[in-house]
Tab-separated table of N, CA and C in Angstrom:
chain	number	residue	atom	x	y	z
A	1	ILE	N	-5.715	-15.141	-0.496
A	1	ILE	CA	-5.976	-15.881	-0.811
A	1	ILE	C	-3.913	-16.214	-1.477
A	2	PHE	N	-3.295	-17.575	-0.492
A	2	PHE	CA	-1.620	-17.364	-0.523
A	2	PHE	C	-1.672	-18.045	-2.011
A	3	ILE	N	-0.856	-17.824	-2.490
A	3	ILE	CA	-0.271	-18.317	-3.675
A	3	ILE	C	1.097	-18.485	-3.486
A	4	LEU	N	1.160	-19.565	-4.077
A	4	LEU	CA	2.613	-19.731	-4.348
A	4	LEU	C	3.698	-19.597	-5.674
A	5	MET	N	4.628	-19.073	-6.141
A	5	MET	CA	5.025	-19.165	-7.315
A	5	MET	C	5.891	-20.117	-7.861
A	6	THR	N	5.956	-20.226	-9.117
A	6	THR	CA	6.059	-21.994	-9.467
A	6	THR	C	7.438	-22.314	-8.758
A	7	THR	N	7.992	-23.500	-8.431
A	7	THR	CA	9.365	-23.397	-8.711
A	7	THR	C	10.538	-22.673	-9.219
A	8	LEU	N	9.872	-23.099	-10.893
A	8	LEU	CA	10.771	-23.237	-12.279
A	8	LEU	C	10.673	-21.018	-12.109
A	9	ASP	N	9.676	-20.282	-12.331
A	9	ASP	CA	9.406	-19.624	-12.235
A	9	ASP	C	10.838	-18.189	-10.852
A	10	PHE	N	10.416	-18.801	-9.520
A	10	PHE	CA	11.107	-18.675	-8.214
A	10	PHE	C	12.688	-18.590	-8.615
A	11	GLN	N	13.038	-20.320	-9.625
A	11	GLN	CA	14.580	-20.148	-9.646
A	11	GLN	C	14.991	-19.143	-11.221
A	12	HIS	N	14.393	-18.978	-11.726
A	12	HIS	CA	14.096	-17.828	-13.008
A	12	HIS	C	14.481	-16.967	-12.799
A	13	GLU	N	13.231	-16.750	-11.224
A	13	GLU	CA	13.473	-15.586	-10.928
A	13	GLU	C	15.109	-15.003	-10.500
A	14	LEU	N	15.370	-16.104	-9.415
A	14	LEU	CA	16.806	-15.670	-8.697
A	14	LEU	C	18.261	-15.635	-9.584
A	15	VAL	N	17.605	-16.575	-10.557
A	15	VAL	CA	19.147	-16.163	-11.507
A	15	VAL	C	18.930	-15.362	-12.114
A	16	ASN	N	18.125	-14.681	-12.175
A	16	ASN	CA	18.201	-12.731	-12.964
A	16	ASN	C	18.736	-11.980	-12.249
A	17	ILE	N	18.533	-12.158	-10.545
A	17	ILE	CA	18.776	-10.861	-9.965
A	17	ILE	C	20.637	-11.647	-9.074
A	18	GLN	N	21.103	-12.698	-9.558
A	18	GLN	CA	22.559	-13.401	-8.702
A	18	GLN	C	23.736	-11.734	-9.896
A	19	ASP	N	23.108	-10.587	-10.415
A	19	ASP	CA	23.980	-10.111	-10.765
A	19	ASP	C	24.871	-8.722	-9.440
A	20	SER	N	22.947	-8.202	-9.264
A	20	SER	CA	22.585	-7.688	-7.806
A	20	SER	C	23.152	-8.019	-6.649
A	21	LEU	N	22.962	-9.563	-6.111
A	21	LEU	CA	23.220	-10.145	-5.198
A	21	LEU	C	24.849	-9.989	-5.088
A	22	MET	N	25.545	-10.205	-6.179
A	22	MET	CA	26.889	-10.275	-6.166
A	22	MET	C	27.743	-8.531	-5.615
A	23	ARG	N	26.702	-7.925	-6.837
A	23	ARG	CA	27.487	-6.472	-6.308
A	23	ARG	C	27.236	-5.789	-4.696
A	24	PHE	N	25.921	-6.402	-4.246
A	24	PHE	CA	25.019	-6.504	-3.318
A	24	PHE	C	26.124	-6.831	-2.116
A	25	ALA	N	26.584	-8.298	-2.535
A	25	ALA	CA	28.337	-9.617	-1.174
A	25	ALA	C	29.231	-8.510	-1.780
A	26	TYR	N	29.759	-7.697	-3.040
A	26	TYR	CA	31.074	-7.425	-2.946
A	26	TYR	C	31.165	-6.151	-2.486
A	27	SER	N	30.173	-5.333	-1.789
A	27	SER	CA	29.997	-3.887	-1.003
A	27	SER	C	29.936	-4.976	-0.005
A	28	LEU	N	29.709	-5.870	0.968
A	28	LEU	CA	29.160	-5.972	2.357
A	28	LEU	C	30.960	-7.075	2.437
A	29	THR	N	31.573	-7.529	1.641
A	29	THR	CA	32.795	-8.642	2.165
A	29	THR	C	34.453	-7.060	2.112
A	30	LEU	N	33.691	-6.826	-0.010
A	30	LEU	CA	35.243	-6.462	-0.298
A	30	LEU	C	35.750	-7.118	-0.718
A	31	ASN	N	35.635	-8.905	-1.251
A	31	ASN	CA	36.622	-9.970	-1.747
A	31	ASN	C	35.980	-10.275	-2.614
A	32	LYS	N	35.621	-10.561	-4.066
A	32	LYS	CA	34.976	-11.771	-4.461
A	32	LYS	C	35.096	-13.155	-4.366
A	33	GLU	N	35.699	-13.314	-3.872
A	33	GLU	CA	35.798	-15.065	-3.430
A	33	GLU	C	35.209	-14.944	-2.582
A	34	ASP	N	34.950	-14.302	-1.500
A	34	ASP	CA	33.712	-14.475	-0.476
A	34	ASP	C	32.510	-13.487	-0.622
A	35	ALA	N	32.940	-12.829	-1.743
A	35	ALA	CA	31.299	-12.408	-2.546
A	35	ALA	C	30.804	-13.556	-2.659
A	36	GLU	N	31.447	-14.104	-3.539
A	36	GLU	CA	30.261	-15.609	-4.198
A	36	GLU	C	30.764	-16.753	-3.219
A	37	ASP	N	30.699	-16.582	-2.394
A	37	ASP	CA	30.783	-17.526	-1.024
A	37	ASP	C	29.435	-17.154	-0.866
A	38	LEU	N	29.277	-16.068	-0.198
A	38	LEU	CA	28.649	-15.263	0.631
A	38	LEU	C	26.639	-15.702	-0.586
A	39	VAL	N	26.884	-15.491	-1.846
A	39	VAL	CA	26.043	-15.191	-3.044
A	39	VAL	C	25.248	-16.526	-3.054
A	40	GLN	N	25.760	-17.691	-2.856
A	40	GLN	CA	25.755	-19.107	-3.223
A	40	GLN	C	25.527	-19.058	-1.728
A	41	GLU	N	25.750	-18.967	-0.724
A	41	GLU	CA	25.024	-19.771	0.588
A	41	GLU	C	23.308	-18.902	0.456
A	42	THR	N	23.290	-17.647	0.383
A	42	THR	CA	22.355	-17.386	-0.549
A	42	THR	C	21.242	-17.939	-0.842
A	43	SER	N	21.877	-17.878	-1.962
A	43	SER	CA	20.964	-18.648	-2.975
A	43	SER	C	20.306	-19.745	-2.692
A	44	LEU	N	21.211	-20.804	-2.156
A	44	LEU	CA	20.594	-21.844	-1.494
A	44	LEU	C	19.838	-22.181	-0.373
A	45	LYS	N	20.601	-21.013	0.876
A	45	LYS	CA	18.995	-21.519	1.974
A	45	LYS	C	17.665	-20.327	1.098
A	46	ALA	N	17.650	-20.016	-0.003
A	46	ALA	CA	17.044	-18.626	-0.497
A	46	ALA	C	15.520	-20.097	-1.550
A	47	LEU	N	16.254	-20.927	-2.167
A	47	LEU	CA	15.930	-22.604	-2.842
A	47	LEU	C	15.722	-23.082	-1.724
A	48	LYS	N	16.135	-23.518	-0.203
A	48	LYS	CA	15.456	-24.223	0.627
A	48	LYS	C	14.643	-23.401	1.770
A	49	HIS	N	14.040	-22.564	1.576
A	49	HIS	CA	13.291	-21.446	2.263
A	49	HIS	C	12.234	-20.702	1.259
A	50	ARG	N	12.118	-21.634	-0.435
A	50	ARG	CA	11.152	-20.694	-1.200
A	50	ARG	C	9.870	-21.011	-0.795
A	51	ASP	N	9.062	-22.015	0.214
A	51	ASP	CA	8.047	-22.029	0.706
A	51	ASP	C	7.478	-20.758	1.582
A	52	LYS	N	8.656	-19.052	2.714
A	52	LYS	CA	8.598	-18.573	2.792
A	52	LYS	C	8.360	-17.463	2.918
A	53	PHE	N	8.455	-17.535	1.520
A	53	PHE	CA	8.604	-16.043	0.039
A	53	PHE	C	7.033	-16.572	0.270
A	54	VAL	N	6.118	-14.764	-0.070
A	54	VAL	CA	5.765	-14.394	0.209
A	54	VAL	C	5.243	-14.281	-1.756
A	55	TYR	N	4.336	-14.573	-2.445
A	55	TYR	CA	4.564	-14.599	-4.441
A	55	TYR	C	3.755	-12.967	-4.422
A	56	LYS	N	4.352	-12.047	-5.174
A	56	LYS	CA	3.811	-10.842	-5.127
A	56	LYS	C	4.361	-9.977	-4.646
A	57	SER	N	5.820	-10.622	-3.872
A	57	SER	CA	6.088	-9.357	-3.087
A	57	SER	C	7.671	-9.110	-4.163
A	58	SER	N	8.981	-8.500	-3.353
A	58	SER	CA	10.158	-8.617	-3.842
A	58	SER	C	11.170	-9.573	-3.532
A	59	LEU	N	10.960	-10.696	-4.383
A	59	LEU	CA	12.175	-11.566	-3.564
A	59	LEU	C	13.227	-11.157	-3.764
A	60	LYS	N	14.236	-9.748	-4.603
A	60	LYS	CA	15.251	-8.906	-4.504
A	60	LYS	C	15.391	-8.412	-3.079
A	61	ALA	N	14.232	-7.630	-2.540
A	61	ALA	CA	14.281	-7.629	-1.369
A	61	ALA	C	14.321	-8.621	-0.110
A	62	TRP	N	13.485	-9.814	-0.722
A	62	TRP	CA	13.568	-11.082	0.684
A	62	TRP	C	15.063	-11.354	0.424
A	63	THR	N	15.365	-12.048	-0.563
A	63	THR	CA	16.694	-12.054	-0.641
A	63	THR	C	18.312	-11.828	-0.165
A	64	PHE	N	17.805	-10.155	-0.692
A	64	PHE	CA	18.639	-9.093	-0.246
A	64	PHE	C	18.749	-9.834	1.391
A	65	THR	N	17.893	-9.477	1.650
A	65	THR	CA	17.619	-9.172	3.641
A	65	THR	C	17.984	-10.553	4.365
A	66	ILE	N	18.666	-11.871	3.221
A	66	ILE	CA	19.100	-13.106	4.237
A	66	ILE	C	19.823	-12.776	3.186
A	67	LEU	N	21.219	-12.383	2.172
A	67	LEU	CA	22.592	-12.124	1.712
A	67	LEU	C	22.993	-10.863	3.209
A	68	LYS	N	21.607	-10.243	3.683
A	68	LYS	CA	22.755	-9.485	4.463
A	68	LYS	C	22.911	-10.147	6.114
A	69	ASN	N	21.797	-10.785	6.566
A	69	ASN	CA	21.820	-11.884	7.339
A	69	ASN	C	22.548	-12.196	7.652
A	70	THR	N	23.009	-13.497	6.285
A	70	THR	CA	23.999	-14.267	6.451
A	70	THR	C	25.556	-14.124	6.708
A	71	PHE	N	25.701	-12.892	6.072
A	71	PHE	CA	26.860	-12.045	6.072
A	71	PHE	C	27.608	-11.033	7.154
A	72	ILE	N	25.768	-11.177	8.412
A	72	ILE	CA	26.052	-10.544	10.258
A	72	ILE	C	26.510	-11.535	11.028
A	73	ASN	N	25.949	-12.635	10.248
A	73	ASN	CA	26.148	-14.100	11.000
A	73	ASN	C	27.130	-14.381	10.570
A	74	ASN	N	27.650	-14.609	9.723
A	74	ASN	CA	28.932	-15.183	9.093
A	74	ASN	C	29.944	-14.928	10.137
A	75	TYR	N	30.399	-13.050	10.008
A	75	TYR	CA	30.826	-12.249	10.528
A	75	TYR	C	30.932	-12.323	12.192
A	76	ARG	N	29.603	-12.063	12.464
A	76	ARG	CA	30.064	-12.902	14.684
A	76	ARG	C	29.861	-14.429	14.631
A	77	ARG	N	30.329	-15.114	13.604
A	77	ARG	CA	30.802	-15.450	13.927
A	77	ARG	C	31.987	-16.161	13.759
A	78	SER	N	32.276	-15.396	13.459
A	78	SER	CA	33.991	-15.918	13.330
A	78	SER	C	34.897	-14.840	14.269
A	79	ARG	N	33.989	-13.357	14.178
A	79	ARG	CA	34.519	-13.424	15.321
A	79	ARG	C	34.461	-13.904	17.038
A	80	LYS	N	33.827	-14.953	17.113
A	80	LYS	CA	34.187	-15.378	18.504
A	80	LYS	C	35.367	-16.677	18.489
A	81	LYS	N	34.648	-17.251	16.873
A	81	LYS	CA	35.902	-18.238	16.608
A	81	LYS	C	37.530	-17.532	16.350
A	82	SER	N	37.855	-16.868	16.695
A	82	SER	CA	38.934	-15.733	16.665
A	82	SER	C	39.437	-15.582	17.766
A	83	THR	N	40.675	-16.062	18.995
A	83	THR	CA	40.752	-16.138	19.498
A	83	THR	C	42.285	-15.060	20.552
A	84	TYR	N	42.864	-14.676	19.170
A	84	TYR	CA	44.131	-14.254	19.193
A	84	TYR	C	43.704	-12.988	18.429
A	85	PRO	N	43.150	-11.631	18.923
A	85	PRO	CA	42.625	-10.123	18.089
A	85	PRO	C	43.612	-9.386	16.839
A	86	ASN	N	44.985	-10.415	16.492
A	86	ASN	CA	45.441	-10.392	14.790
A	86	ASN	C	45.728	-11.443	14.112
A	87	GLN	N	44.723	-12.227	14.580
A	87	GLN	CA	44.482	-13.345	13.641
A	87	GLN	C	44.562	-13.347	12.347
A	88	SER	N	45.749	-13.584	11.433
A	88	SER	CA	45.764	-13.176	10.362
A	88	SER	C	44.171	-13.554	9.635
A	89	ILE	N	44.334	-13.514	8.811
A	89	ILE	CA	42.447	-14.207	7.378
A	89	ILE	C	43.258	-15.724	7.338
A	90	GLU	N	44.210	-15.702	6.133
A	90	GLU	CA	44.859	-17.973	6.904
A	90	GLU	C	44.691	-18.259	7.526
A	91	HIS	N	44.700	-18.113	8.537
A	91	HIS	CA	43.811	-18.935	10.094
A	91	HIS	C	42.743	-18.992	10.575
A	92	SER	N	41.685	-18.286	9.144
A	92	SER	CA	40.109	-18.189	9.863
A	92	SER	C	39.593	-18.488	8.316
A	93	ASN	N	38.625	-19.530	9.159
A	93	ASN	CA	37.906	-19.643	8.765
A	93	ASN	C	36.719	-19.075	7.596
A	94	LYS	N	36.147	-18.112	8.553
A	94	LYS	CA	35.830	-16.768	7.552
A	94	LYS	C	36.556	-16.048	8.050
A	95	HIS	N	36.253	-14.993	6.668
A	95	HIS	CA	37.074	-13.682	7.307
A	95	HIS	C	36.213	-13.039	5.992
A	96	TYR	N	35.403	-12.335	6.710
A	96	TYR	CA	34.339	-12.026	5.964
A	96	TYR	C	34.767	-10.456	6.196
A	97	PHE	N	34.327	-9.463	6.078
A	97	PHE	CA	34.484	-7.648	6.653
A	97	PHE	C	35.693	-6.913	6.797
A	98	THR	N	36.662	-7.894	5.814
A	98	THR	CA	37.681	-7.292	5.545
A	98	THR	C	38.124	-7.097	4.283
A	99	ALA	N	39.243	-5.920	4.175
A	99	ALA	CA	39.648	-4.920	3.518
A	99	ALA	C	40.966	-5.216	3.164
A	100	SER	N	41.816	-5.641	3.402
A	100	SER	CA	43.503	-6.211	3.551
A	100	SER	C	43.037	-6.984	3.860
A	101	GLN	N	44.652	-7.404	3.734
A	101	GLN	CA	45.511	-8.852	3.648
A	101	GLN	C	45.402	-9.476	5.405
A	102	GLY	N	45.436	-8.509	6.204
A	102	GLY	CA	45.106	-8.770	8.061
A	102	GLY	C	43.972	-8.823	8.733
A	103	TYR	N	43.953	-9.098	9.434
A	103	TYR	CA	42.242	-9.589	10.249
A	103	TYR	C	43.093	-8.811	11.161
A	104	ASN	N	42.076	-7.690	11.880
A	104	ASN	CA	42.343	-6.428	12.348
A	104	ASN	C	40.938	-5.787	12.886
A	105	PRO	N	40.997	-6.690	13.863
A	105	PRO	CA	39.641	-6.591	14.546
A	105	PRO	C	39.232	-4.660	15.130
A	106	ASP	N	40.421	-4.523	15.531
A	106	ASP	CA	40.022	-2.715	15.755
A	106	ASP	C	39.830	-1.843	14.497
A	107	SER	N	40.130	-2.335	13.641
A	107	SER	CA	39.516	-1.462	11.900
A	107	SER	C	38.189	-1.715	11.406
A	108	ILE	N	37.521	-2.845	12.222
A	108	ILE	CA	36.105	-3.445	11.763
A	108	ILE	C	35.352	-2.396	12.261
A	109	PHE	N	34.282	-2.317	11.521
A	109	PHE	CA	33.429	-1.612	12.285
A	109	PHE	C	32.166	-1.945	12.034
A	110	SER	N	31.334	-1.884	12.898
A	110	SER	CA	30.143	-2.755	13.590
A	110	SER	C	28.933	-2.333	12.603
A	111	SER	N	28.283	-3.127	11.963
A	111	SER	CA	27.123	-2.582	11.131
A	111	SER	C	26.820	-1.393	11.597
A	112	ASN	N	26.550	-1.319	12.700
A	112	ASN	CA	25.864	-0.666	13.930
A	112	ASN	C	26.058	0.923	13.238
A	113	GLU	N	27.878	0.902	13.663
A	113	GLU	CA	27.626	2.127	13.196
A	113	GLU	C	27.929	2.404	11.871
A	114	ILE	N	28.158	1.785	11.383
A	114	ILE	CA	28.020	2.434	9.833
A	114	ILE	C	26.549	2.615	9.200
A	115	GLU	N	25.236	1.922	9.763
A	115	GLU	CA	23.875	2.745	9.686
A	115	GLU	C	23.755	3.832	10.028
A	116	GLU	N	24.806	4.008	11.135
A	116	GLU	CA	24.248	5.281	12.325
A	116	GLU	C	24.963	6.345	11.366
A	117	THR	N	26.561	6.411	10.591
A	117	THR	CA	26.809	6.728	10.315
A	117	THR	C	26.585	7.429	8.555
A	118	ILE	N	25.237	6.395	8.149
A	118	ILE	CA	24.607	6.669	6.627
A	118	ILE	C	23.142	7.675	7.265
A	119	GLU	N	22.058	6.808	8.326
A	119	GLU	CA	21.745	7.792	8.495
A	119	GLU	C	22.305	9.847	8.706
A	120	ALA	N	22.798	9.569	9.165
A	120	ALA	CA	23.561	11.022	9.349
A	120	ALA	C	23.904	11.894	8.343
A	121	LEU	N	23.307	10.970	7.159
A	121	LEU	CA	23.902	11.683	6.250
A	121	LEU	C	22.369	13.146	6.125
A	122	ASP	N	22.710	14.279	5.171
A	122	ASP	CA	21.330	14.785	4.761
A	122	ASP	C	20.686	13.433	3.529
A	123	GLU	N	19.315	13.973	3.571
A	123	GLU	CA	18.321	13.177	3.052
A	123	GLU	C	18.903	12.630	1.634
A	124	HIS	N	18.903	14.030	0.766
A	124	HIS	CA	19.370	13.588	-0.665
A	124	HIS	C	21.041	13.201	-1.038
A	125	PHE	N	21.220	13.002	0.242
A	125	PHE	CA	22.787	11.914	-0.204
A	125	PHE	C	22.395	10.167	0.107
A	126	LYS	N	21.586	10.887	1.609
A	126	LYS	CA	21.346	8.935	2.270
A	126	LYS	C	20.318	7.871	1.630
A	127	LYS	N	19.826	8.433	0.671
A	127	LYS	CA	18.792	7.975	0.103
A	127	LYS	C	19.223	7.918	-1.109
A	128	PRO	N	19.302	7.792	-2.424
A	128	PRO	CA	20.550	7.409	-3.425
A	128	PRO	C	21.801	6.410	-3.400
A	129	LEU	N	22.350	6.712	-1.582
A	129	LEU	CA	23.463	5.861	-1.198
A	129	LEU	C	23.097	3.986	-0.842
A	130	LYS	N	21.546	4.394	-0.723
A	130	LYS	CA	21.035	3.712	0.796
A	130	LYS	C	20.679	2.273	-0.581
A	131	MET	N	19.857	2.834	-1.893
A	131	MET	CA	19.045	2.031	-2.525
A	131	MET	C	20.468	1.748	-3.830
A	132	HIS	N	21.464	2.615	-3.652
A	132	HIS	CA	22.618	1.420	-4.761
A	132	HIS	C	22.714	0.200	-3.845
A	133	TYR	N	23.110	0.497	-2.342
A	133	TYR	CA	23.767	-0.508	-1.534
A	133	TYR	C	23.289	-2.003	-1.884
A	134	VAL	N	21.286	-1.131	-1.890
A	134	VAL	CA	20.436	-2.611	-1.573
A	134	VAL	C	20.691	-3.165	-3.057
A	135	GLY	N	21.212	-2.757	-4.408
A	135	GLY	CA	21.148	-3.363	-5.697
A	135	GLY	C	20.557	-1.934	-6.574
A	136	TYR	N	19.752	-1.111	-6.234
A	136	TYR	CA	18.962	-0.638	-7.752
A	136	TYR	C	20.208	0.449	-7.954
A	137	LYS	N	20.110	0.329	-9.540
A	137	LYS	CA	21.488	0.218	-10.981
A	137	LYS	C	21.124	2.253	-10.860
A	138	TYR	N	22.642	3.059	-10.774
A	138	TYR	CA	22.392	4.169	-11.400
A	138	TYR	C	21.201	4.601	-11.780
A	139	LYS	N	20.370	4.645	-12.926
A	139	LYS	CA	19.450	4.521	-14.136
A	139	LYS	C	18.169	4.525	-12.810
A	140	GLU	N	18.293	3.211	-12.603
A	140	GLU	CA	16.682	3.297	-11.839
A	140	GLU	C	16.732	4.050	-10.376
A	141	ILE	N	18.190	4.559	-9.870
A	141	ILE	CA	17.723	5.478	-8.781
A	141	ILE	C	17.447	6.961	-9.464
A	142	ALA	N	18.104	7.036	-10.173
A	142	ALA	CA	17.629	8.319	-11.362
A	142	ALA	C	16.052	8.632	-11.492
A	143	GLU	N	15.670	7.447	-11.869
A	143	GLU	CA	13.752	7.471	-12.195
A	143	GLU	C	13.370	7.152	-11.041
A	144	ILE	N	13.594	6.623	-10.149
A	144	ILE	CA	12.701	6.577	-8.997
A	144	ILE	C	13.086	7.954	-8.632
A	145	LEU	N	13.970	8.953	-8.314
A	145	LEU	CA	14.117	9.900	-7.550
A	145	LEU	C	13.991	11.261	-8.697
A	146	ASN	N	13.843	10.982	-9.768
A	146	ASN	CA	13.338	11.751	-10.488
A	146	ASN	C	14.778	13.079	-11.043
A	147	LEU	N	16.291	11.521	-10.489
A	147	LEU	CA	16.954	13.055	-10.743
A	147	LEU	C	17.960	12.807	-12.200
A	148	ASN	N	18.728	13.596	-12.545
A	148	ASN	CA	19.555	13.071	-13.765
A	148	ASN	C	20.927	12.073	-13.616
A	149	ILE	N	21.057	10.990	-14.315
A	149	ILE	CA	21.628	9.717	-13.397
A	149	ILE	C	23.493	11.106	-13.061
A	150	GLY	N	24.038	12.066	-13.883
A	150	GLY	CA	24.814	12.237	-13.158
A	150	GLY	C	24.555	12.865	-11.196
A	151	THR	N	23.942	12.933	-11.465
A	151	THR	CA	23.214	14.002	-10.206
A	151	THR	C	23.716	12.696	-8.960
A	152	VAL	N	22.829	11.390	-9.596
A	152	VAL	CA	22.510	10.278	-8.683
A	152	VAL	C	24.501	9.889	-8.930
A	153	LYS	N	25.312	9.262	-9.976
A	153	LYS	CA	25.962	9.343	-9.303
A	153	LYS	C	27.584	10.290	-8.801
A	154	SER	N	26.979	11.411	-8.525
A	154	SER	CA	28.145	12.163	-7.977
A	154	SER	C	27.302	12.234	-6.480
A	155	ARG	N	26.171	11.771	-5.944
A	155	ARG	CA	26.349	12.140	-4.964
A	155	ARG	C	26.163	10.481	-3.461
A	156	ILE	N	26.072	9.793	-4.807
A	156	ILE	CA	26.833	8.698	-4.261
A	156	ILE	C	28.028	8.412	-3.975
A	157	TYR	N	29.171	9.259	-5.239
A	157	TYR	CA	30.470	8.902	-4.447
A	157	TYR	C	30.577	10.635	-2.917
A	158	PHE	N	30.334	11.181	-3.323
A	158	PHE	CA	30.048	11.883	-2.498
A	158	PHE	C	29.339	11.532	-1.243
A	159	SER	N	28.710	10.671	-1.149
A	159	SER	CA	28.649	10.239	0.381
A	159	SER	C	29.156	8.946	0.639
A	160	ARG	N	29.789	8.442	0.413
A	160	ARG	CA	30.746	7.557	0.133
A	160	ARG	C	31.995	8.286	0.796
A	161	LYS	N	32.510	9.452	0.531
A	161	LYS	CA	33.300	10.479	1.106
A	161	LYS	C	33.205	10.492	1.639
A	162	LYS	N	32.013	11.468	2.795
A	162	LYS	CA	31.661	11.782	3.966
A	162	LYS	C	31.452	10.541	4.942
A	163	LEU	N	31.194	9.083	4.103
A	163	LEU	CA	31.256	7.329	5.356
A	163	LEU	C	32.807	8.281	5.699
A	164	VAL	N	33.881	7.812	4.661
A	164	VAL	CA	35.007	7.528	5.332
A	164	VAL	C	35.956	8.436	5.739
A	165	LYS	N	35.205	9.580	5.821
A	165	LYS	CA	35.153	10.879	6.796
A	165	LYS	C	35.199	10.577	8.015
A	166	LYS	N	33.922	10.051	8.005
A	166	LYS	CA	32.722	10.264	9.475
A	166	LYS	C	34.160	8.916	10.200
A	167	LEU	N	34.193	7.747	9.752
A	167	LEU	CA	34.405	6.597	9.602
A	167	LEU	C	35.651	6.288	10.453
A	168	GLN	N	36.925	7.486	10.371
A	168	GLN	CA	38.083	7.380	10.467
A	168	GLN	C	38.223	7.537	12.698
A	169	GLY	N	37.117	8.545	12.430
A	169	GLY	CA	37.445	8.650	13.727
A	169	GLY	C	37.228	7.281	14.764
A	170	TYR	N	36.647	5.990	14.312
A	170	TYR	CA	36.589	5.353	14.927
A	170	TYR	C	37.519	3.919	14.826
A	171	ASN	N	38.152	4.741	13.958
A	171	ASN	CA	39.677	3.804	14.345
A	171	ASN	C	40.260	3.772	14.883
């Protein structure tokens, strides 16, 4: 039996996950305003395509997928619009995936490079990191993986350090 979630329930659940969406968006954009725009665009898409959401599945996972795909599509679109390799952010309509004041394609990692680097991590580092980036809180990760919260925090911290070190070779 296919049952749709009521519009009010759907909207309520969507509002409840806004903070998680914002954290995930910020981890991708590294810019508060871009993250807010990305969350807003994601929320609009989720509301527009509510009929495609399968009741009893994870709304959080569904919206995170929408957010990630929107981010990737916006990034690709901005790359295609860029006619000059060192075009500044001020002249770019969409400036996702940038951490500094300037837009430099040579310093931007593709999602494939990042994913490959994450996948190369040891399992006990990779799993908490992935869970954190999809929106799980430290406490939730600790409970699911049956670890102390301090262990989870340190594994995520060291995972990030390892990623930075490994990705330095891509610059």
